PDB file of C-alpha atoms and ligand atoms in Angstrom:
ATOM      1  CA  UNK A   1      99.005 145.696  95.665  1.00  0.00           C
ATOM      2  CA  UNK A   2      98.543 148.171  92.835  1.00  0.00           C
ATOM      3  CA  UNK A   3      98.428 146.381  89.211  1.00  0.00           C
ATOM      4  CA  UNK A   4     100.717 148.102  87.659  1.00  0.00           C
ATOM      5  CA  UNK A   5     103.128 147.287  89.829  1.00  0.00           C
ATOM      6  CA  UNK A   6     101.796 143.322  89.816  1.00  0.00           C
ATOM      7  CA  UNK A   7     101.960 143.621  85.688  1.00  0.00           C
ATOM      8  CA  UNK A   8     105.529 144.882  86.425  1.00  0.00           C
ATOM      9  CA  UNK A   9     106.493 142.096  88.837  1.00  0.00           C
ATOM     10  CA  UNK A  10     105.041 139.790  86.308  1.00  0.00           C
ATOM     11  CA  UNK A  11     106.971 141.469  83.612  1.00  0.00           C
ATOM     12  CA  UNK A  12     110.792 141.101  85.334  1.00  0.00           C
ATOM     13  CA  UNK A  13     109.732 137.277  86.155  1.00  0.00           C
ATOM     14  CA  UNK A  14     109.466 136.620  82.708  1.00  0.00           C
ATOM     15  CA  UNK A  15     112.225 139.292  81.452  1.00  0.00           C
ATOM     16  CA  UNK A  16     115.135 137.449  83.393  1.00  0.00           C
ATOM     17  CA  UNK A  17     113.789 134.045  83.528  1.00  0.00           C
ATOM     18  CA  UNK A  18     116.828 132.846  81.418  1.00  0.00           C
ATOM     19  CA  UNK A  19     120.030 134.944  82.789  1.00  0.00           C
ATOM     20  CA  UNK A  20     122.666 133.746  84.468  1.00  0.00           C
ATOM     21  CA  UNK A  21     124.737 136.367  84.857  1.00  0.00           C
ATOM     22  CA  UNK A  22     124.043 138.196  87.937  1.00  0.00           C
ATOM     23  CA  UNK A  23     120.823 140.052  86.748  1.00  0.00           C
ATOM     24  CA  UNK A  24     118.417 137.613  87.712  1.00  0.00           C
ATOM     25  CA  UNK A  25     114.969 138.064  88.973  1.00  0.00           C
ATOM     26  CA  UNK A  26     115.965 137.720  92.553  1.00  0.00           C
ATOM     27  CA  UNK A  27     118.245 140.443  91.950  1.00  0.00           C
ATOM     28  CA  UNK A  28     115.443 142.776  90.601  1.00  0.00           C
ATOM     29  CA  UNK A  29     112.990 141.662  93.429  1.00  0.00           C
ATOM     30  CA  UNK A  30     115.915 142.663  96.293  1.00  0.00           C
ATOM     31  CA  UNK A  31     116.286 145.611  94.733  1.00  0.00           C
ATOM     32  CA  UNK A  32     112.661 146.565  94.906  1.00  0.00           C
ATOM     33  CA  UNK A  33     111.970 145.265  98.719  1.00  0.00           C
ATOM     34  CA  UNK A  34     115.546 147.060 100.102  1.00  0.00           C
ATOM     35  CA  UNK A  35     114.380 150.586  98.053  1.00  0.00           C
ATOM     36  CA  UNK A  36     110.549 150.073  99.959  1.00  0.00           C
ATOM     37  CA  UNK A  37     112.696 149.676 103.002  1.00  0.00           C
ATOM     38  CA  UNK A  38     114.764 152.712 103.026  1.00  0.00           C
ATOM     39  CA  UNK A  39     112.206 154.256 101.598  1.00  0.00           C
ATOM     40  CA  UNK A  40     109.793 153.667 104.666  1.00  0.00           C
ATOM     41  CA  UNK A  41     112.063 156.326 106.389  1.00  0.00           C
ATOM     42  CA  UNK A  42     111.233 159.199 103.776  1.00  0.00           C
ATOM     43  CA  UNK A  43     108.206 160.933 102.330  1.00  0.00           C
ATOM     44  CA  UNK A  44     108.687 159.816  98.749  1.00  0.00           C
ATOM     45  CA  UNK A  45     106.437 159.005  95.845  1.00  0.00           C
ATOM     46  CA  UNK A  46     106.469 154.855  96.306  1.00  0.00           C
ATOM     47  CA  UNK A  47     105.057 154.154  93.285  1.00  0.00           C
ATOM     48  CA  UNK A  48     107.819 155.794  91.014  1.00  0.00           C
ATOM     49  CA  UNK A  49     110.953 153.980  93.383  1.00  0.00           C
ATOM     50  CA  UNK A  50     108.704 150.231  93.155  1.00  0.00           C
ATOM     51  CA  UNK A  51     108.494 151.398  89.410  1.00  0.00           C
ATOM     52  CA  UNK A  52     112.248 152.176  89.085  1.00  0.00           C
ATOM     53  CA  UNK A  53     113.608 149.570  91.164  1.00  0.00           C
ATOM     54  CA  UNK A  54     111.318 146.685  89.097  1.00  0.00           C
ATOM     55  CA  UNK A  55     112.817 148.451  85.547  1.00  0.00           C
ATOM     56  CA  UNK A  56     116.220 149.335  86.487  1.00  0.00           C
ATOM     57  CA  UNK A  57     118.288 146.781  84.197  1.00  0.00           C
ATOM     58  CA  UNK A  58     115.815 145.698  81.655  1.00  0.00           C
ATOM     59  CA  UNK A  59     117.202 148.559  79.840  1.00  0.00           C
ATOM     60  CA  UNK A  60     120.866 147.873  81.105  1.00  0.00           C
ATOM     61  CA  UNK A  61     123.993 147.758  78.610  1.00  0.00           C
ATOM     62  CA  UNK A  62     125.018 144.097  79.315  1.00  0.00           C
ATOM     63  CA  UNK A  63     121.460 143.062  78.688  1.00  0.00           C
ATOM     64  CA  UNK A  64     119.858 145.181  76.225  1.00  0.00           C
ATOM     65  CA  UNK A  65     122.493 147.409  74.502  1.00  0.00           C
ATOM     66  CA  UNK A  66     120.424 147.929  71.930  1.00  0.00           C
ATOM     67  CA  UNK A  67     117.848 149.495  74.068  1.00  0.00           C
ATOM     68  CA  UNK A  68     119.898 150.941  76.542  1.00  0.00           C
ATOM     69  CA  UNK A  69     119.877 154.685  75.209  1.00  0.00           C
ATOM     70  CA  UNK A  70     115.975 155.062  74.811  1.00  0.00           C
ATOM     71  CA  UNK A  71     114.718 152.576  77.421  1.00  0.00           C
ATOM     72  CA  UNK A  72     112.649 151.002  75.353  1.00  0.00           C
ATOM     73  CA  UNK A  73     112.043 148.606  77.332  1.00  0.00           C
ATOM     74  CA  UNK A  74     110.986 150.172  80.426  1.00  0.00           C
ATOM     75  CA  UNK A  75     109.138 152.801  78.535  1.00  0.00           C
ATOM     76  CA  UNK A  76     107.005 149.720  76.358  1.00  0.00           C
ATOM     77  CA  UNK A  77     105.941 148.344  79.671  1.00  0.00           C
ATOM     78  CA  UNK A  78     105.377 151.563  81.095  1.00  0.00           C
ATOM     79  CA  UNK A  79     103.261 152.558  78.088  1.00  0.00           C
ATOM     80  CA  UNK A  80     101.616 149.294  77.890  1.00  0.00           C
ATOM     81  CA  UNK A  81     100.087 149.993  80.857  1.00  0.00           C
ATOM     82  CA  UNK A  82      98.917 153.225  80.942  1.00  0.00           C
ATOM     83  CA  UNK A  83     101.343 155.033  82.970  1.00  0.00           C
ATOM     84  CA  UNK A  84     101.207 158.673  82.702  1.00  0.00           C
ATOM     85  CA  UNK A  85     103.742 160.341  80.940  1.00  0.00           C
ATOM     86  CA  UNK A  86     105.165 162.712  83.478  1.00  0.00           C
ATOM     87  CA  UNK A  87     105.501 159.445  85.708  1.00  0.00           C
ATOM     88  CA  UNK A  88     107.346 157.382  83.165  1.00  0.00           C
ATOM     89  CA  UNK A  89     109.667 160.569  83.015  1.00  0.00           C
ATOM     90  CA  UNK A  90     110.484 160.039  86.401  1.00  0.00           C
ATOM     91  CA  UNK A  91     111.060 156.381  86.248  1.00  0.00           C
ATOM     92  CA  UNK A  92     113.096 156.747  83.169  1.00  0.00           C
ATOM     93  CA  UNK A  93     115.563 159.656  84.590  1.00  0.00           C
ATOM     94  CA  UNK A  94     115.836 157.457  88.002  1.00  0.00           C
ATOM     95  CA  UNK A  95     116.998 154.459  85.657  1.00  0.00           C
ATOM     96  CA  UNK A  96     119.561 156.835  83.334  1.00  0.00           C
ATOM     97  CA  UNK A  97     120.955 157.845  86.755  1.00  0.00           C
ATOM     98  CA  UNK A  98     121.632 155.343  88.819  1.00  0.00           C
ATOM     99  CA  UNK A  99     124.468 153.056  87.489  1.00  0.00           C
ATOM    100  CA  UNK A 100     128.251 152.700  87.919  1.00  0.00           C
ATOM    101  CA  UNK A 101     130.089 154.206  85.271  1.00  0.00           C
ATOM    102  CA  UNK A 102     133.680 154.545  87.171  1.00  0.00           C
ATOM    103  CA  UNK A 103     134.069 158.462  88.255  1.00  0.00           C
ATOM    104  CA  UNK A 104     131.414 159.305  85.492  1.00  0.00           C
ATOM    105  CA  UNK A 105     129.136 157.747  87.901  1.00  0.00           C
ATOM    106  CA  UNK A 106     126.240 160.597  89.410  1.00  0.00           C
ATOM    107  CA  UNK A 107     124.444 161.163  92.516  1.00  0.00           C
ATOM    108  CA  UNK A 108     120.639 161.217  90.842  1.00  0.00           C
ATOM    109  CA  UNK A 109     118.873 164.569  90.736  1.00  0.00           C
ATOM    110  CA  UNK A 110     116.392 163.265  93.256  1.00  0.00           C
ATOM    111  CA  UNK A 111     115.774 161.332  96.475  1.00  0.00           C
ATOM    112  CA  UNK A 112     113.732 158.648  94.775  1.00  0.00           C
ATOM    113  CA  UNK A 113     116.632 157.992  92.747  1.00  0.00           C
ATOM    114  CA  UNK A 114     118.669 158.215  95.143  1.00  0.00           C
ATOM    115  CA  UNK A 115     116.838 155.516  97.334  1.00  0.00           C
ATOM    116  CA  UNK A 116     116.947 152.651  94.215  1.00  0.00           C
ATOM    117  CA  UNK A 117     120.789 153.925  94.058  1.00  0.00           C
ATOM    118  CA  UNK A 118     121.299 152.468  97.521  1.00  0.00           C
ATOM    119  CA  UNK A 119     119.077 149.676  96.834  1.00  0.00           C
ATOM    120  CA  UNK A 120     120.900 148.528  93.817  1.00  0.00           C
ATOM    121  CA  UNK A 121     124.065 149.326  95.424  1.00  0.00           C
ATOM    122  CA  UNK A 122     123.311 147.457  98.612  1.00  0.00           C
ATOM    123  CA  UNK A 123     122.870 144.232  96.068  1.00  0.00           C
ATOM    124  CA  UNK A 124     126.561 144.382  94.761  1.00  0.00           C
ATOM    125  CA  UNK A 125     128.396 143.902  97.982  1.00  0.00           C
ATOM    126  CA  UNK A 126     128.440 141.073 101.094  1.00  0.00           C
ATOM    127  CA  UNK A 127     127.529 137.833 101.112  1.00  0.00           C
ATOM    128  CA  UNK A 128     125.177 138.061  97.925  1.00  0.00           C
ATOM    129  CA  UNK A 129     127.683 140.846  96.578  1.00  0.00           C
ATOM    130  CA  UNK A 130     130.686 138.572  95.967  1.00  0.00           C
ATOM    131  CA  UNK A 131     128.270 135.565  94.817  1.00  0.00           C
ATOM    132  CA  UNK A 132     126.856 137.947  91.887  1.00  0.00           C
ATOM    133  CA  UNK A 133     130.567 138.956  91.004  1.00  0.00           C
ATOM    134  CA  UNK A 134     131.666 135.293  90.757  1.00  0.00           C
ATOM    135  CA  UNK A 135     128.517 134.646  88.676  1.00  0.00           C
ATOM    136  CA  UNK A 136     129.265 137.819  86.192  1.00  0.00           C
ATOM    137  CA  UNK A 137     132.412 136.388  85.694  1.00  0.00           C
ATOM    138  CA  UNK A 138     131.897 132.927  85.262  1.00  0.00           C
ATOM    139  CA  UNK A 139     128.859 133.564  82.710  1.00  0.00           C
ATOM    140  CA  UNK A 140     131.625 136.596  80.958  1.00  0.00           C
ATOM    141  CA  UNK A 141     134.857 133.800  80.749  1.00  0.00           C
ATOM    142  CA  UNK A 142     136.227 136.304  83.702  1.00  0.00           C
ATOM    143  CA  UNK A 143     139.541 134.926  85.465  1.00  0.00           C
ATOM    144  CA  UNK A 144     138.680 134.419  89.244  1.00  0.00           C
ATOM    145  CA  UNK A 145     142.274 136.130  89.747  1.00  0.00           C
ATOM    146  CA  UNK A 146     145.135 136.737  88.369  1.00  0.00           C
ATOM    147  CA  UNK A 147     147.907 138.166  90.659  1.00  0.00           C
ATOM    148  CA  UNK A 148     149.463 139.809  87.297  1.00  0.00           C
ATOM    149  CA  UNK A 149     146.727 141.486  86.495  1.00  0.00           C
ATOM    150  CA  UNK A 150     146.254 144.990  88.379  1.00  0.00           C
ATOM    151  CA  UNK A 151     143.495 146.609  88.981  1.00  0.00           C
ATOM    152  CA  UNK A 152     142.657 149.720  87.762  1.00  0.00           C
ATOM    153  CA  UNK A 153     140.903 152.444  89.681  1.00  0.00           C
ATOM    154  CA  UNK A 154     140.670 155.448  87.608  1.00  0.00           C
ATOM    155  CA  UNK A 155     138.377 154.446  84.848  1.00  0.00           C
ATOM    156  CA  UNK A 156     135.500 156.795  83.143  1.00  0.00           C
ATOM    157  CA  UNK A 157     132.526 155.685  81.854  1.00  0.00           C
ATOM    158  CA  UNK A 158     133.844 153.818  78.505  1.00  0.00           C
ATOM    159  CA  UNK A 159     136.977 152.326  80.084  1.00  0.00           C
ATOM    160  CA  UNK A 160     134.824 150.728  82.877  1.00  0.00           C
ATOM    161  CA  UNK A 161     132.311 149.209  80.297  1.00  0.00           C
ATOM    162  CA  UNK A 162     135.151 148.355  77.859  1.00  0.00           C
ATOM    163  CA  UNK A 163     138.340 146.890  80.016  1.00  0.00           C
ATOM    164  CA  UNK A 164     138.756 142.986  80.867  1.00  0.00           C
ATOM    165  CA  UNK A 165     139.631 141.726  83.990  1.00  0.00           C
ATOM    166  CA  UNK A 166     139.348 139.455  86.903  1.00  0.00           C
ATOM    167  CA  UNK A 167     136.697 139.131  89.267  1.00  0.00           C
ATOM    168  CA  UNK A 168     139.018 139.662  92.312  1.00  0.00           C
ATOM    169  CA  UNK A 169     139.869 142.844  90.289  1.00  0.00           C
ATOM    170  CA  UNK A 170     136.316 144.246  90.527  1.00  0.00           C
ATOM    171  CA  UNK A 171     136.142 144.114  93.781  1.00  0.00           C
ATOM    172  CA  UNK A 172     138.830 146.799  93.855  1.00  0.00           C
ATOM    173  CA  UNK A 173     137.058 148.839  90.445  1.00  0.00           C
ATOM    174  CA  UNK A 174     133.419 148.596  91.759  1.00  0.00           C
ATOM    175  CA  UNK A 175     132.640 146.918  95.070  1.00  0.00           C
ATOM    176  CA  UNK A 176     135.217 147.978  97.487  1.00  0.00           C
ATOM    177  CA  UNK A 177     134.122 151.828  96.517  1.00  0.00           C
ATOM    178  CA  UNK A 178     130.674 151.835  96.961  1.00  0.00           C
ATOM    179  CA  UNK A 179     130.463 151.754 101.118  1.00  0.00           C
ATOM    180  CA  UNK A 180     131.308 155.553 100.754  1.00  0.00           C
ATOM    181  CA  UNK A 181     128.931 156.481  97.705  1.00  0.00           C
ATOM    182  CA  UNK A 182     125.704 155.358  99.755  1.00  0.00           C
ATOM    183  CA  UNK A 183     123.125 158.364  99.981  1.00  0.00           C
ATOM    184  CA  UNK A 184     120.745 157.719 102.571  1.00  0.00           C
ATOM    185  CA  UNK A 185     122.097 156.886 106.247  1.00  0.00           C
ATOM    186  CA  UNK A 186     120.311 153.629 106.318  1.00  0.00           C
ATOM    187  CA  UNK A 187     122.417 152.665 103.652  1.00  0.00           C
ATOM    188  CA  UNK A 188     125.705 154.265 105.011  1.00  0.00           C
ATOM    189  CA  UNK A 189     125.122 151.689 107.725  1.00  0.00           C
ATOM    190  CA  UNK A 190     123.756 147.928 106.046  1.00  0.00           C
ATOM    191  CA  UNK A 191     127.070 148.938 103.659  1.00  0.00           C
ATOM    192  CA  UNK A 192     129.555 148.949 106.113  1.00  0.00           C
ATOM    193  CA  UNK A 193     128.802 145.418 107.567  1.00  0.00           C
ATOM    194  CA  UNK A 194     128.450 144.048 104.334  1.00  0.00           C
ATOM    195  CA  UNK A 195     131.906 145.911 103.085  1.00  0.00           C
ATOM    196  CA  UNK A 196     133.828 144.099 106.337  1.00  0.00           C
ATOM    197  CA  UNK A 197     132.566 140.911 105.236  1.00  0.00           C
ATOM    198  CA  UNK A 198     134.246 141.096 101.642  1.00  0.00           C
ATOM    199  CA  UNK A 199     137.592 142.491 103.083  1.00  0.00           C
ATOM    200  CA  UNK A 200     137.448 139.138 105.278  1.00  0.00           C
ATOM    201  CA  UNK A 201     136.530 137.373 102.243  1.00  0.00           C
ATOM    202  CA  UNK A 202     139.040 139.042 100.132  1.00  0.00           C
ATOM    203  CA  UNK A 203     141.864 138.026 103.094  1.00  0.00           C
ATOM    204  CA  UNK A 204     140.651 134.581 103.562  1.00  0.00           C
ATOM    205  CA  UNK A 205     141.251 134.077  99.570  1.00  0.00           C
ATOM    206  CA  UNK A 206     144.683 135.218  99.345  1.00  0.00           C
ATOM    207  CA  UNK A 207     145.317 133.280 102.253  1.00  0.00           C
ATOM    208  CA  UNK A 208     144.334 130.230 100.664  1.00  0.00           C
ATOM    209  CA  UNK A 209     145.643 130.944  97.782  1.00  0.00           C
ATOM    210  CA  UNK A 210     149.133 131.369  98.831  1.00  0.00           C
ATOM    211  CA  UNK A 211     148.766 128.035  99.952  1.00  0.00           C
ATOM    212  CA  UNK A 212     147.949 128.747 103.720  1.00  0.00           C
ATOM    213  CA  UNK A 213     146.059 125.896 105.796  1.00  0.00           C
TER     214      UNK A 213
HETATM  215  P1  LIG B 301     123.900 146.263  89.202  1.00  0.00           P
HETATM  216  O1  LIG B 301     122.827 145.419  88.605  1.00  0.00           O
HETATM  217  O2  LIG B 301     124.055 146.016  90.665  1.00  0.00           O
HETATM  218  O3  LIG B 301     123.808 147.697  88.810  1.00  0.00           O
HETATM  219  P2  LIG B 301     125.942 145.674  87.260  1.00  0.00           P
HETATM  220  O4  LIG B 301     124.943 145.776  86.189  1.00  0.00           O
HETATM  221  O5  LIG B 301     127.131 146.559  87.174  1.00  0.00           O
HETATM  222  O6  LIG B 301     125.302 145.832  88.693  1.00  0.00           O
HETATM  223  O7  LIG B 301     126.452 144.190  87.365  1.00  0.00           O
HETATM  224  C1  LIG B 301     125.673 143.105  87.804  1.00  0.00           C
HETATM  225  C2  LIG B 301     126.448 142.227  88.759  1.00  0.00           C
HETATM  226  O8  LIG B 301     127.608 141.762  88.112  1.00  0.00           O
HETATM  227  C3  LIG B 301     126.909 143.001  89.990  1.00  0.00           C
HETATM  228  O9  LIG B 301     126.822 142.211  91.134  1.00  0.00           O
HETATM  229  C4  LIG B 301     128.332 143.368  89.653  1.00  0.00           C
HETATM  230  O10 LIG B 301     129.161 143.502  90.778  1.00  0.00           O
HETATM  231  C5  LIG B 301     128.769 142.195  88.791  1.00  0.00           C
HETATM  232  N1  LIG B 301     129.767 142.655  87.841  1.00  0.00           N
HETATM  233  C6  LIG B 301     129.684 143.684  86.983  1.00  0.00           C
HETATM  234  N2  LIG B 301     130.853 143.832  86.303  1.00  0.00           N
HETATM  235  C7  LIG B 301     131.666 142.860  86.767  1.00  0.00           C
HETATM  236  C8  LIG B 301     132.988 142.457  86.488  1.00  0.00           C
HETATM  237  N3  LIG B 301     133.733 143.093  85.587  1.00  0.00           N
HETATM  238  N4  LIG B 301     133.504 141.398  87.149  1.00  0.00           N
HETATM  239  C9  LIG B 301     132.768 140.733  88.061  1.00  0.00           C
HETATM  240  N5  LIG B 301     131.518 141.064  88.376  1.00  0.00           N
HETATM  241  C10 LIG B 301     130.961 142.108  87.745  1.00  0.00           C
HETATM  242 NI1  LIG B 302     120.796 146.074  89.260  1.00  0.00          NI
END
């Protein structure tokens, strides 16, 4: 494996040793095999989407906020380690574009970015999906659920980082949306199994919760 990408590996270990809310390591390292994946299927520059996919939320609002307009993060590692600088452009636009921001959210200028899109994307929903959103709002004071509370589905980029709700409620602002914003057909398709399995999850809950057996 090339060493920048081992120093970068190294790097995340150690970056999200210590969160608990959704971001962890694991998260980071799915992220990077599933955009190596779908990536397999392209002719794309692999060293800018392992890159990307490694640094995508060491620079990320809930983690860093302070950092999260010039990447300094991502860039100090990058720079550390003698990445070129048209190369850390790349990595840096790919990170600035791939993240939900309600309908501000993009479609990244290029396929690399496109590819950690799906990646990260693919990490938010199923099985692993619903776990992360129960974490996030558990380590945030989030309600599980509140059958007052409505969801609201036409936020832009400030109401989606700003507004309070449950975690049953993000299903509806984030999850449940993202089956039809995949880019790459590969995608389209891992997202639609994993999409059926929160809508069961989502009916087995209310079930339960209105007291079924
Ligand atoms: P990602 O790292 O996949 O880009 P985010 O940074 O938006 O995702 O959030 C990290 C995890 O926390 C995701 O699994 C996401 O679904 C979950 N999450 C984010 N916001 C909320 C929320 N308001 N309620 C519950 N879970 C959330
Ligand atoms: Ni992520």
């Amino acid at each position: 494996m090339n060493d920048i990408i081992l120093a970068a590996l190294n790097f995340v270990k150690e970056f999200f040793a210590n969160d608990f809310s959704g971001h962890d390591y694991d998260h980071t390292l799915r992220v990077y095999k599933m955009a190596l994946e779908i990536a397999s299927n392209y002719d794309v520059d692999e060293f800018v989407i392992s890159l990307a996919a490694l640094l995508h939320d060491v620079d990320d609002h809930k983690i860093s906020a302070l950092t999260n307009k010039n990447k300094a993060n991502a860039v100090g590692f990058m720079k550390q380690n003698k990445v070129n600088e048209k190369i850390i452009g790349e990595v840096i636009k790919i990170i600035d574009e791939v993240s939900f921001k309600g309908y501000d959210t993009i479609i990244p200028s290029t396929l690399e970015g496109k590819i950690v899109q799906d990646a990260d994307r693919l990490d938010a929903i199923g099985a692993i999906g619903i776990a992360r959103a129960f974490t996030y709002g558990g380590s945030n004071k989030r309600k599980m659920y509140d059958a007052q509370d409505i969801p609201n589905l036409n936020m832009n980029e400030e109401e989606y980082f700003n507004h309070v709700s449950t975690t049953i409620n993000h299903f509806y602002e984030k999850l449940l949306l993202l089956k039809d914003m995949m880019n790459t057909e590969v995608a389209k398709e891992i997202a639609l199994k994993r999409h059926q399995f929160m809508k069961s999850f989502l009916d087995e809950f209310y079930a339960e919760w209105d007291g079924e057996r």
